[in-house]
CSV table of C-alpha atoms and ligand atoms in Angstrom, one decimal:
chain,number,residue,atom,x,y,z
D,160,MET,CA,-54.8,-12.2,1.0
D,161,ALA,CA,-53.1,-15.1,0.3
D,162,LYS,CA,-52.0,-17.3,3.2
D,163,SER,CA,-47.6,-16.3,3.0
D,164,THR,CA,-45.4,-19.0,3.6
D,165,VAL,CA,-42.6,-18.1,5.6
D,166,GLN,CA,-38.3,-18.6,4.7
D,167,TYR,CA,-35.8,-17.0,7.2
D,168,VAL,CA,-33.2,-14.3,6.4
D,169,CYS,CA,-29.8,-14.0,7.1
D,170,SER,CA,-29.3,-10.1,7.5
D,171,SER,CA,-25.8,-10.2,7.6
D,172,CYS,CA,-24.8,-12.4,3.8
D,173,GLY,CA,-28.1,-13.3,3.1
D,174,ALA,CA,-28.7,-16.6,3.3
D,175,LYS,CA,-31.6,-18.5,3.7
D,176,ALA,CA,-32.9,-21.1,5.5
D,177,PRO,CA,-36.6,-23.2,5.5
D,178,GLN,CA,-36.3,-22.5,10.1
D,179,MET,CA,-34.6,-19.9,12.1
D,180,LEU,CA,-31.4,-20.5,13.0
D,181,GLY,CA,-29.2,-19.2,16.3
D,182,ARG,CA,-26.3,-19.0,14.0
D,183,CYS,CA,-25.3,-18.6,10.4
D,184,PRO,CA,-23.9,-21.8,9.3
D,185,VAL,CA,-22.5,-19.1,5.9
D,186,CYS,CA,-21.1,-15.7,7.6
D,187,GLY,CA,-20.9,-17.3,11.3
D,188,GLU,CA,-22.8,-14.3,12.5
D,189,TRP,CA,-25.0,-15.5,15.7
D,190,GLY,CA,-28.9,-14.1,15.6
D,191,THR,CA,-29.3,-12.7,12.5
D,192,TYR,CA,-32.3,-14.7,11.3
D,193,GLU,CA,-35.2,-13.1,10.1
D,194,ALA,CA,-38.3,-14.1,9.4
D,195,GLU,CA,-38.9,-13.3,5.3
D,196,TYR,CA,-42.8,-13.5,4.3
D,197,LEU,CA,-43.7,-14.9,0.9
D,198,PRO,CA,-46.7,-13.1,0.1
D,199,ASP,CA,-48.7,-15.5,-2.5
D,200,GLY,CA,-46.7,-19.0,-0.9
D,201,THR,CA,-45.3,-19.9,-5.1
D,202,GLY,CA,-41.7,-19.1,-2.9
D,203,ARG,CA,-41.0,-15.4,-4.8
D,204,THR,CA,-41.9,-12.2,-3.3
D,205,ALA,CA,-44.7,-9.8,-5.7
D,206,SER,CA,-41.6,-7.7,-7.0
D,207,ALA,CA,-39.9,-11.1,-8.8
D,208,LYS,CA,-42.9,-11.7,-10.8
D,209,ARG,CA,-43.3,-8.9,-12.6
D,210,GLY,CA,-41.1,-7.6,-15.0
D,211,THR,CA,-41.9,-6.7,-19.2
D,212,ALA,CA,-41.1,-8.8,-21.6
D,213,ALA,CA,-38.1,-8.1,-23.5
D,214,LYS,CA,-37.2,-8.7,-27.2
D,215,PRO,CA,-33.4,-9.6,-28.3
D,216,GLN,CA,-31.9,-7.0,-30.0
D,217,LEU,CA,-28.6,-7.1,-32.4
D,218,LEU,CA,-25.8,-5.8,-30.7
D,219,GLN,CA,-25.1,-3.5,-34.3
D,220,ASP,CA,-28.7,-2.6,-34.1
D,221,ILE,CA,-28.9,-1.2,-30.9
D,222,GLU,CA,-27.6,2.7,-30.4
D,223,ALA,CA,-25.7,3.2,-27.4
D,224,GLN,CA,-26.3,6.3,-25.9
D,225,GLU,CA,-23.8,8.7,-23.6
D,226,GLU,CA,-25.5,8.4,-19.7
D,227,GLN,CA,-27.2,10.9,-19.2
D,228,ARG,CA,-26.6,13.2,-15.8
D,229,ILE,CA,-28.2,15.5,-14.5
D,230,ASP,CA,-25.7,17.8,-12.5
D,231,VAL,CA,-27.2,18.2,-9.0
D,232,HIS,CA,-25.0,20.9,-8.3
D,233,ASN,CA,-23.2,19.5,-5.0
D,234,GLY,CA,-19.2,19.0,-6.1
D,235,GLU,CA,-18.5,16.3,-4.6
D,236,PHE,CA,-22.0,14.6,-4.8
D,237,ASN,CA,-21.9,14.5,-8.5
D,238,ARG,CA,-18.3,13.2,-8.0
D,239,VAL,CA,-19.2,10.4,-6.2
D,240,LEU,CA,-22.2,9.4,-8.3
D,241,GLY,CA,-19.4,9.2,-11.3
D,242,GLY,CA,-20.3,12.9,-12.7
D,243,GLY,CA,-24.1,13.3,-11.6
D,244,LEU,CA,-27.0,11.1,-11.0
D,245,VAL,CA,-28.1,8.9,-13.7
D,246,PRO,CA,-32.2,9.5,-14.4
D,247,GLY,CA,-33.7,7.0,-13.7
D,248,SER,CA,-31.6,4.9,-10.8
D,249,LEU,CA,-31.8,4.1,-7.4
D,250,VAL,CA,-29.0,5.9,-5.1
D,251,LEU,CA,-29.1,3.9,-1.5
D,252,LEU,CA,-27.4,6.2,1.2
D,253,GLY,CA,-26.4,4.7,4.2
D,254,GLY,CA,-25.1,5.1,6.9
D,255,GLU,CA,-24.6,5.3,11.3
D,256,PRO,CA,-27.6,7.2,12.4
D,257,GLY,CA,-26.7,10.8,13.6
D,258,ILE,CA,-24.2,10.9,10.5
D,259,GLY,CA,-25.6,13.4,8.6
D,260,LYS,CA,-27.7,11.0,5.9
D,261,SER,CA,-31.0,13.5,5.7
D,262,THR,CA,-28.9,16.6,6.3
D,263,LEU,CA,-27.1,15.6,2.9
D,264,ALA,CA,-29.7,15.0,1.2
D,265,LEU,CA,-32.4,17.9,2.0
D,266,GLN,CA,-29.2,19.8,1.0
D,267,VAL,CA,-28.9,18.4,-2.5
D,268,LEU,CA,-32.4,19.1,-2.8
D,269,MET,CA,-31.7,22.8,-1.7
D,270,GLN,CA,-29.3,23.4,-4.3
D,271,GLN,CA,-31.7,22.2,-7.2
D,272,GLY,CA,-33.3,25.9,-8.0
D,273,ASP,CA,-35.6,25.2,-10.4
D,274,ARG,CA,-36.0,22.0,-10.8
D,275,LYS,CA,-38.8,20.4,-9.0
D,276,THR,CA,-38.1,17.5,-6.7
D,277,LEU,CA,-39.5,15.9,-4.0
D,278,TYR,CA,-38.4,15.1,0.0
D,279,ALA,CA,-40.5,12.2,1.4
D,280,SER,CA,-40.1,11.3,4.8
D,281,GLY,CA,-41.2,8.8,7.2
D,282,GLU,CA,-39.4,9.9,9.9
D,283,GLU,CA,-40.2,13.6,10.3
D,284,SER,CA,-43.0,16.3,10.2
D,285,VAL,CA,-42.9,19.1,6.9
D,286,GLN,CA,-42.1,21.6,10.0
D,287,GLN,CA,-39.4,19.3,11.1
D,288,ILE,CA,-37.8,19.4,7.8
D,289,LYS,CA,-38.5,23.0,6.8
D,290,LEU,CA,-36.7,24.1,10.2
D,291,ARG,CA,-33.8,22.1,9.0
D,292,ALA,CA,-34.2,23.6,5.6
D,293,GLU,CA,-34.0,27.3,7.4
D,294,ARG,CA,-30.1,26.7,8.3
D,295,PHE,CA,-28.7,25.7,4.9
D,296,GLN,CA,-28.4,28.3,1.7
D,297,GLY,CA,-30.1,27.6,-1.2
D,298,GLN,CA,-33.7,29.1,-2.8
D,299,PRO,CA,-35.2,26.0,-4.2
D,300,LYS,CA,-39.0,27.4,-6.1
D,301,ASN,CA,-39.9,23.5,-6.7
D,302,LEU,CA,-39.0,21.5,-3.3
D,303,PHE,CA,-41.7,20.0,-2.0
D,304,LEU,CA,-42.0,17.9,1.4
D,305,LEU,CA,-44.1,15.4,1.6
D,306,ALA,CA,-44.3,13.5,5.9
D,307,GLU,CA,-45.5,9.8,4.7
D,308,THR,CA,-44.9,6.5,5.3
D,309,SER,CA,-46.8,4.6,2.7
D,310,LEU,CA,-44.7,3.9,-0.4
D,311,GLU,CA,-47.9,3.5,-2.5
D,312,ARG,CA,-49.8,7.0,-1.4
D,313,ILE,CA,-45.8,8.6,-1.4
D,314,LEU,CA,-45.4,7.3,-5.2
D,315,ASP,CA,-49.4,8.7,-6.3
D,316,HIS,CA,-47.5,12.1,-4.9
D,317,VAL,CA,-44.8,11.4,-7.4
D,318,ARG,CA,-47.1,10.9,-10.2
D,319,ASN,CA,-48.8,13.7,-9.3
D,320,ILE,CA,-46.1,15.8,-9.1
D,321,ASN,CA,-43.4,14.6,-11.4
D,322,PRO,CA,-40.8,15.5,-9.8
D,323,GLU,CA,-36.7,15.0,-11.2
D,324,ILE,CA,-35.3,14.1,-8.2
D,325,VAL,CA,-37.3,12.5,-5.5
D,326,VAL,CA,-35.8,11.5,-1.8
D,327,ILE,CA,-36.8,8.8,1.0
D,328,ASP,CA,-35.8,9.3,4.3
D,329,SER,CA,-35.7,6.4,5.0
D,330,ILE,CA,-36.7,2.7,3.5
D,331,GLN,CA,-36.6,1.6,7.2
D,332,THR,CA,-39.6,3.7,7.4
D,333,ILE,CA,-41.8,3.6,4.5
D,334,SER,CA,-43.9,0.2,3.9
D,335,THR,CA,-46.1,-1.3,0.9
D,336,ASP,CA,-49.4,-3.0,1.1
D,337,GLY,CA,-50.5,-6.1,0.8
D,338,LEU,CA,-47.5,-7.9,3.4
D,339,ASP,CA,-47.9,-8.6,6.7
D,340,ALA,CA,-44.6,-7.5,7.8
D,341,SER,CA,-43.5,-5.1,10.3
D,342,ILE,CA,-42.1,-1.9,9.1
D,343,GLY,CA,-38.5,-2.0,9.1
D,344,SER,CA,-38.1,-6.0,8.9
D,345,LEU,CA,-36.1,-7.2,5.9
D,346,THR,CA,-39.5,-8.5,4.2
D,347,GLN,CA,-40.9,-4.7,3.8
D,348,VAL,CA,-37.2,-2.9,3.4
D,349,ARG,CA,-36.6,-5.4,0.6
D,350,GLU,CA,-40.3,-5.6,-1.2
D,351,CYS,CA,-40.2,-1.7,-1.4
D,352,ALA,CA,-36.7,-1.2,-2.6
D,353,ALA,CA,-37.8,-3.5,-5.2
D,354,ARG,CA,-40.8,-1.4,-6.4
D,355,ILE,CA,-39.4,2.2,-5.9
D,356,LEU,CA,-36.7,0.6,-8.7
D,357,GLN,CA,-38.9,-0.5,-10.7
D,358,PHE,CA,-41.2,3.0,-10.4
D,359,ALA,CA,-37.9,4.3,-11.0
D,360,LYS,CA,-36.8,2.5,-14.1
D,361,GLU,CA,-40.6,3.2,-15.5
D,362,SER,CA,-40.8,6.9,-14.6
D,363,ASN,CA,-36.9,7.7,-15.2
D,364,ILE,CA,-37.3,9.7,-12.1
D,365,PRO,CA,-34.2,9.4,-10.1
D,366,PHE,CA,-34.6,7.9,-6.6
D,367,ILE,CA,-32.2,8.9,-3.6
D,368,ILE,CA,-33.1,6.0,-0.4
D,369,ILE,CA,-31.6,6.7,3.0
D,370,GLY,CA,-31.1,3.4,4.7
D,371,HIS,CA,-30.4,3.1,8.6
D,372,ILE,CA,-26.9,0.9,9.3
D,373,ASN,CA,-27.0,-1.3,12.3
D,374,LYS,CA,-24.1,-1.3,15.1
D,375,GLU,CA,-22.0,-4.0,13.4
D,376,GLY,CA,-21.8,-1.3,10.5
D,377,ALA,CA,-24.3,-3.5,7.5
D,378,LEU,CA,-27.4,-1.8,6.3
D,379,ALA,CA,-30.0,-4.0,7.4
D,380,GLY,CA,-30.9,-6.3,4.8
D,381,PRO,CA,-27.3,-5.6,3.4
D,382,LYS,CA,-26.9,-7.8,0.7
D,383,VAL,CA,-30.7,-7.8,-0.5
D,384,LEU,CA,-30.3,-3.9,-1.2
D,385,GLU,CA,-27.2,-3.8,-2.3
D,386,HIS,CA,-28.2,-6.1,-4.9
D,387,ILE,CA,-31.4,-4.1,-5.8
D,388,VAL,CA,-30.0,-0.5,-6.1
D,389,ASP,CA,-27.9,0.5,-8.8
D,390,THR,CA,-25.2,2.6,-6.3
D,391,VAL,CA,-24.6,2.3,-3.1
D,392,LEU,CA,-23.2,5.8,-1.3
D,393,GLN,CA,-21.8,5.1,2.6
D,394,PHE,CA,-21.9,8.4,4.7
D,395,GLU,CA,-19.3,7.6,7.3
D,396,GLY,CA,-17.6,9.6,10.3
D,397,ASP,CA,-16.5,10.1,13.5
D,398,GLN,CA,-19.8,11.7,15.6
D,399,HIS,CA,-16.8,13.7,17.2
D,400,TYR,CA,-15.4,15.5,14.5
D,401,MET,CA,-16.6,17.2,12.1
D,402,TYR,CA,-15.8,15.7,8.4
D,403,ARG,CA,-17.5,13.6,6.9
D,404,ILE,CA,-16.9,11.2,4.0
D,405,LEU,CA,-19.1,10.3,1.3
D,406,ARG,CA,-17.6,6.9,-0.8
D,407,ALA,CA,-19.4,4.8,-3.2
D,408,GLN,CA,-19.6,0.7,-2.0
D,409,LYS,CA,-21.2,-0.1,-5.6
D,410,ASN,CA,-21.9,1.6,-8.5
D,411,ARG,CA,-23.4,0.8,-12.0
D,412,PHE,CA,-22.7,4.5,-13.5
D,413,GLY,CA,-19.4,5.2,-12.0
D,414,SER,CA,-15.9,4.0,-10.5
D,415,THR,CA,-16.2,2.9,-6.7
D,416,SER,CA,-12.8,5.0,-5.9
D,417,GLU,CA,-14.2,8.2,-5.9
D,418,LEU,CA,-14.3,9.8,-2.2
D,419,GLY,CA,-16.6,13.2,-1.6
D,420,ILE,CA,-15.2,15.2,1.7
D,421,TYR,CA,-17.2,17.3,4.1
D,422,GLU,CA,-17.8,19.4,7.4
D,423,MET,CA,-20.4,19.6,9.1
D,424,GLN,CA,-21.0,23.0,10.3
D,425,GLN,CA,-24.4,24.9,11.8
D,426,SER,CA,-25.5,25.9,8.3
D,427,GLY,CA,-25.1,22.1,7.4
D,428,LEU,CA,-22.6,20.4,5.3
D,429,ARG,CA,-19.7,22.3,3.4
D,430,GLU,CA,-18.0,21.1,0.7
D,431,VAL,CA,-14.3,20.6,1.5
D,432,THR,CA,-12.4,20.9,-1.9
D,433,ASN,CA,-8.7,20.7,-0.4
D,434,PRO,CA,-8.5,18.0,2.7
D,435,SER,CA,-5.0,18.3,2.8
D,436,GLU,CA,-5.3,21.4,4.4
D,437,LEU,CA,-7.7,21.0,7.1
D,438,LEU,CA,-6.1,17.7,8.2
D,439,LEU,CA,-2.7,18.9,8.8
D,440,SER,CA,-2.0,21.1,11.9
D,441,THR,CA,-0.7,24.3,11.4
D,442,ALA,CA,1.6,23.8,14.7
D,443,ARG,CA,3.4,20.9,14.2
D,444,GLU,CA,7.2,22.4,14.0
D,445,GLY,CA,9.4,21.3,16.4
D,446,MET,CA,7.4,19.1,17.7
D,447,SER,CA,7.9,15.2,17.9
D,448,GLY,CA,5.8,12.6,17.4
D,449,ILE,CA,4.1,13.5,14.1
D,450,SER,CA,4.6,12.5,10.6
D,451,ILE,CA,3.3,13.5,7.1
D,452,ALA,CA,2.2,11.2,5.2
D,453,ALA,CA,1.1,11.3,1.5
D,454,ALA,CA,-1.9,8.8,1.4
D,455,VAL,CA,-4.5,8.1,-1.2
D,456,GLU,CA,-8.0,6.9,-0.2
D,457,GLY,CA,-10.5,6.3,-3.1
D,458,ALA,CA,-9.0,7.8,-6.2
D,459,ARG,CA,-8.1,11.0,-3.7
D,460,PRO,CA,-4.6,12.2,-2.5
D,461,PHE,CA,-3.8,13.8,0.1
D,462,LEU,CA,-1.6,14.7,3.2
D,463,ILE,CA,-2.5,13.4,6.7
D,464,GLU,CA,-0.7,14.1,9.9
D,465,VAL,CA,-0.1,10.4,11.7
D,466,GLN,CA,0.8,11.5,15.7
D,467,ALA,CA,2.4,8.8,17.7
D,468,LEU,CA,3.0,8.5,21.3
D,469,VAL,CA,5.4,6.6,22.9
D,470,SER,CA,5.6,5.9,26.8
D,471,SER,CA,7.2,3.5,29.5
D,472,ALA,CA,4.6,1.2,30.2
D,473,ALA,CA,3.1,1.6,33.6
D,474,TYR,CA,1.7,-2.0,33.6
D,475,GLY,CA,3.0,-5.1,32.6
D,476,THR,CA,1.7,-5.7,29.4
D,477,PRO,CA,2.4,-2.5,27.1
D,478,GLN,CA,-0.8,-1.0,25.6
D,479,ARG,CA,-1.1,-0.2,21.4
D,480,SER,CA,-3.4,1.9,20.6
D,481,SER,CA,-4.8,3.1,17.6
D,482,THR,CA,-7.3,5.5,16.2
D,483,GLY,CA,-8.3,5.5,12.2
D,484,PHE,CA,-5.7,3.2,11.4
D,485,ASP,CA,-6.1,-0.7,11.7
D,486,VAL,CA,-4.5,-1.7,15.1
D,487,ARG,CA,-2.5,-5.6,13.8
D,488,ARG,CA,-1.0,-3.8,11.0
D,489,LEU,CA,0.5,-1.3,13.5
D,490,ASN,CA,1.3,-4.4,15.8
D,491,MET,CA,3.1,-5.6,12.7
D,492,LEU,CA,4.9,-2.6,11.6
D,493,LEU,CA,6.4,-2.6,15.5
D,494,ALA,CA,7.5,-5.7,15.2
D,495,VAL,CA,8.8,-4.9,12.1
D,496,LEU,CA,10.7,-2.0,13.7
D,497,GLU,CA,11.7,-4.0,16.6
D,498,LYS,CA,13.2,-6.9,14.8
D,499,ARG,CA,14.7,-5.3,11.6
D,500,VAL,CA,15.7,-2.1,12.9
D,501,GLY,CA,16.5,-3.0,16.3
D,502,PHE,CA,14.4,-0.3,18.4
D,503,LYS,CA,13.1,-2.3,21.5
D,504,LEU,CA,9.7,-1.1,22.0
D,505,LEU,CA,8.4,-3.8,24.5
D,506,GLN,CA,8.3,-2.2,27.5
D,507,LYS,CA,6.7,0.9,25.8
D,508,ASP,CA,3.2,1.7,25.0
D,509,VAL,CA,2.6,2.9,21.7
D,510,PHE,CA,-0.6,5.5,21.1
D,511,LEU,CA,-1.2,6.1,17.6
D,512,ASN,CA,-4.0,8.6,15.9
D,513,ILE,CA,-4.8,9.8,12.5
D,514,ALA,CA,-5.6,14.0,13.1
D,515,GLY,CA,-8.5,14.9,11.9
D,516,GLY,CA,-10.7,11.9,12.7
D,517,ILE,CA,-10.8,9.8,9.4
D,518,LYS,CA,-9.3,6.0,8.9
D,519,VAL,CA,-7.2,5.3,6.3
D,520,ASN,CA,-6.7,1.8,5.1
D,521,ASP,CA,-3.9,3.2,2.3
D,522,PRO,CA,-0.9,1.1,3.4
D,523,ALA,CA,1.8,3.6,2.2
D,524,ILE,CA,1.5,5.2,4.7
D,525,ASP,CA,3.1,2.8,7.2
D,526,LEU,CA,6.5,4.2,7.2
D,527,ALA,CA,5.0,7.4,8.4
D,528,ILE,CA,3.8,5.4,11.2
D,529,LEU,CA,6.8,4.1,12.3
D,530,ALA,CA,8.5,7.6,11.3
D,531,ALA,CA,6.1,9.1,13.9
D,532,VAL,CA,6.6,6.0,16.0
D,533,LEU,CA,10.3,6.5,16.0
D,534,SER,CA,10.3,10.3,16.8
D,535,SER,CA,8.0,10.0,19.7
D,536,ASN,CA,10.4,7.3,21.1
D,537,MET,CA,13.7,9.6,20.4
D,538,ASP,CA,11.5,12.6,21.1
D,539,ILE,CA,13.2,14.4,18.3
D,540,ALA,CA,11.1,16.5,15.6
D,541,LEU,CA,11.1,15.6,12.2
D,542,ASP,CA,11.9,17.6,9.3
D,543,ALA,CA,8.2,19.3,9.0
D,544,GLU,CA,8.7,19.9,5.4
D,545,THR,CA,9.5,16.5,4.3
D,546,ALA,CA,6.2,13.8,3.5
D,547,VAL,CA,6.6,10.1,3.4
D,548,ALA,CA,5.3,7.7,1.3
D,549,GLY,CA,5.8,4.1,1.7
D,550,GLU,CA,5.0,0.8,2.0
D,551,VAL,CA,6.7,-1.4,5.2
D,552,GLY,CA,7.3,-5.1,4.2
D,553,LEU,CA,7.9,-7.8,6.9
D,554,ALA,CA,11.6,-7.8,5.8
D,555,GLY,CA,12.1,-3.6,6.4
D,556,GLU,CA,12.3,-3.0,3.3
D,557,ILE,CA,10.0,-0.1,1.7
D,558,ARG,CA,7.6,-1.6,-1.1
D,559,PRO,CA,6.2,0.7,-4.0
D,560,VAL,CA,3.1,2.6,-3.3
D,561,ALA,CA,0.4,3.2,-6.2
D,562,ARG,CA,-0.4,6.8,-7.5
D,563,ILE,CA,2.7,7.8,-6.6
D,564,GLU,CA,2.6,10.8,-9.0
D,565,GLN,CA,0.0,12.2,-7.4
D,566,ARG,CA,0.8,12.0,-4.2
D,567,ILE,CA,4.2,13.7,-5.2
D,568,GLN,CA,2.1,16.6,-6.6
D,569,GLU,CA,-0.4,17.1,-3.6
D,570,ALA,CA,2.8,17.1,-1.8
D,571,GLN,CA,4.4,19.7,-4.2
D,572,LYS,CA,1.1,22.0,-3.8
D,573,LEU,CA,1.0,22.0,-0.2
D,574,GLY,CA,4.9,23.3,-0.4
D,575,PHE,CA,6.6,20.6,1.3
D,576,LYS,CA,10.2,20.7,0.1
D,577,ARG,CA,11.5,17.2,0.4
D,578,MET,CA,9.5,13.7,-0.2
D,579,ILE,CA,10.4,10.0,0.9
D,580,ILE,CA,9.6,7.7,-1.6
D,581,PRO,CA,10.0,3.8,-2.2
D,582,ALA,CA,13.4,3.2,-3.7
D,583,GLY,CA,12.4,1.9,-7.7
D,584,GLN,CA,9.9,3.6,-8.0
D,585,HIS,CA,8.8,4.5,-11.9
D,586,LEU,CA,7.9,7.9,-12.4
D,587,HIS,CA,6.6,8.9,-15.9
D,588,HIS,CA,7.7,12.4,-14.6
D,589,LYS,CA,9.8,13.8,-12.6
D,590,ASN,CA,9.0,17.6,-12.1
D,591,GLY,CA,11.5,19.5,-10.7
D,592,GLN,CA,10.5,21.4,-7.5
D,593,ILE,CA,10.4,19.3,-4.9
D,594,GLU,CA,13.2,16.9,-3.7
D,595,LEU,CA,12.7,13.3,-4.0
D,596,ILE,CA,14.8,11.3,-1.8
D,597,GLU,CA,14.4,7.3,-2.3
D,598,VAL,CA,14.9,4.7,-0.3
D,599,ALA,CA,14.9,0.7,-0.2
D,600,LYS,CA,15.3,0.2,4.2
D,601,VAL,CA,13.3,1.5,6.9
D,602,ALA,CA,16.0,2.1,8.3
D,603,ASP,CA,17.5,4.3,5.5
D,604,ALA,CA,14.9,6.3,5.8
D,605,PHE,CA,15.3,6.9,9.7
D,606,ARG,CA,18.9,8.3,9.0
D,607,ILE,CA,17.4,10.4,6.5
D,608,LEU,CA,14.4,12.0,8.9
D,609,ILE,CA,16.7,12.2,12.0
D,610,LYS,CA,19.5,13.7,11.1
D,611,LYS,CA,21.1,15.4,14.4
P,1733,LIG,P1,-29.0,13.8,10.0
P,1733,LIG,O1,-28.7,14.4,8.8
P,1733,LIG,O2,-30.7,14.4,10.7
P,1733,LIG,O3,-28.4,12.6,10.7
P,1733,LIG,P2,-29.1,11.2,10.2
P,1733,LIG,O4,-30.0,11.5,8.9
P,1733,LIG,O5,-27.8,10.3,9.2
P,1733,LIG,O6,-29.9,10.1,10.6
P,1733,LIG,O7,-27.9,15.2,11.0
P,1733,LIG,C1,-27.8,14.9,12.6
P,1733,LIG,C2,-26.6,15.8,13.3
P,1733,LIG,O8,-26.1,16.6,12.4
P,1733,LIG,C3,-27.5,16.2,14.8
P,1733,LIG,O9,-26.3,15.7,15.2
P,1733,LIG,C4,-26.9,17.8,14.3
P,1733,LIG,C5,-25.7,18.3,12.8
P,1733,LIG,N1,-26.7,18.8,12.2
P,1733,LIG,C6,-24.7,20.3,12.1
P,1733,LIG,O10,-24.2,20.0,12.8
P,1733,LIG,N2,-25.3,20.7,11.4
P,1733,LIG,C7,-26.7,21.1,10.6
P,1733,LIG,O11,-26.9,21.8,9.8
P,1733,LIG,C8,-27.7,20.2,10.4
P,1733,LIG,C9,-29.2,20.5,9.5
P,1733,LIG,C10,-27.3,18.9,11.4
P,1734,LIG,MG1,-32.3,10.9,9.2
């Protein structure tokens, strides 16, 4: 093999440097630089040199075909992919260890019936995979299992078997020939992904590759991989809860706003088609500190239960803690409550929890958060049949929210009688069953929610 040259790459942001650096000057992370070996001394990796020659064509001469999709018989997975798996595409399925990536990938292959598929694992033996598969439903007739860490050998088997879908578990445990870099290193991961991509495009076989995320929540060699693959799916959730959320971070063949929801059970992952029912507790009537927010995550509306506990601070500095919601935004909202509504929370601890263990970034749940805090502080239960949507501004004003109609529909579907919405929010059609109450200020909302 030719003498290899080396460069150093930040595993967090992908910046390159000629020597090892302690701190990345681009993203500011410490200890993220890794050596990358360039095999032939030209300064390019092998995959960068290949590529078939293409000729320029006139726009009007090109026949555009609708993207074909492989229906993988898994509604949530199809949805997040943008309507199914595109032949020849490369999908990266990322997530923390133990979250359920292998389970999801194997289960999807189990649902393929007669379709020929291959599950190649560098992590487990075929016996271990078989044991896992026995927990799931589905009788696949043509699912091949392979325990192998050499990419070349895996691709040889793919050529022989000619499957319709291939899963490789995981990209960090396989290696490709001709690179003197260790398994799992940036160089290996990137080169393997590039070779798989090329193979996928040439053979028109779609590949799903699994990738582990490190503690900081980044894929090993994140930027490098994200650029190579067509689709990046992230599988997330709290280890202590059973909900798992699948979202697309990048999708060349669909939107990134779709969300798939699963529940981890003894018999594998169950698709959750109606998330609201699971996230709302049944016995919330008459309990203080609970409000119901009409949230949208991705493109999906669902109702979530916001729980707050406000108590007198035992120590000098009051505590503010939050699960499932940004604690800085909580502090901002509490400051609005103090300054604009006149509630004194300085000597109080405030704990906030989004029930069900999901994380919500939607600012439209602001008002529900303040309502739950206030309800706990006053120890008065809010009306259990009212849902809330509204972003709160620094002046204590309620700001319009995106997708208001979807939120209203979801609340109506679940039998809520009333919904508090931002004043002046433009509605295309008002359907009568649910009473809509428009509010312009936080204080107005409280007056409606807490009628003594
Ligand atoms: P796994 O798919 O191995 O995670 P990853 O590949 O992301 O590292 O899932 C591991 C967890 O899922 C493990 O803690 C056991 C649990 N599990 C179930 O609860 N039910 C099941 O049917 C299976 C297969 C796993
Ligand atoms: Mg795994």
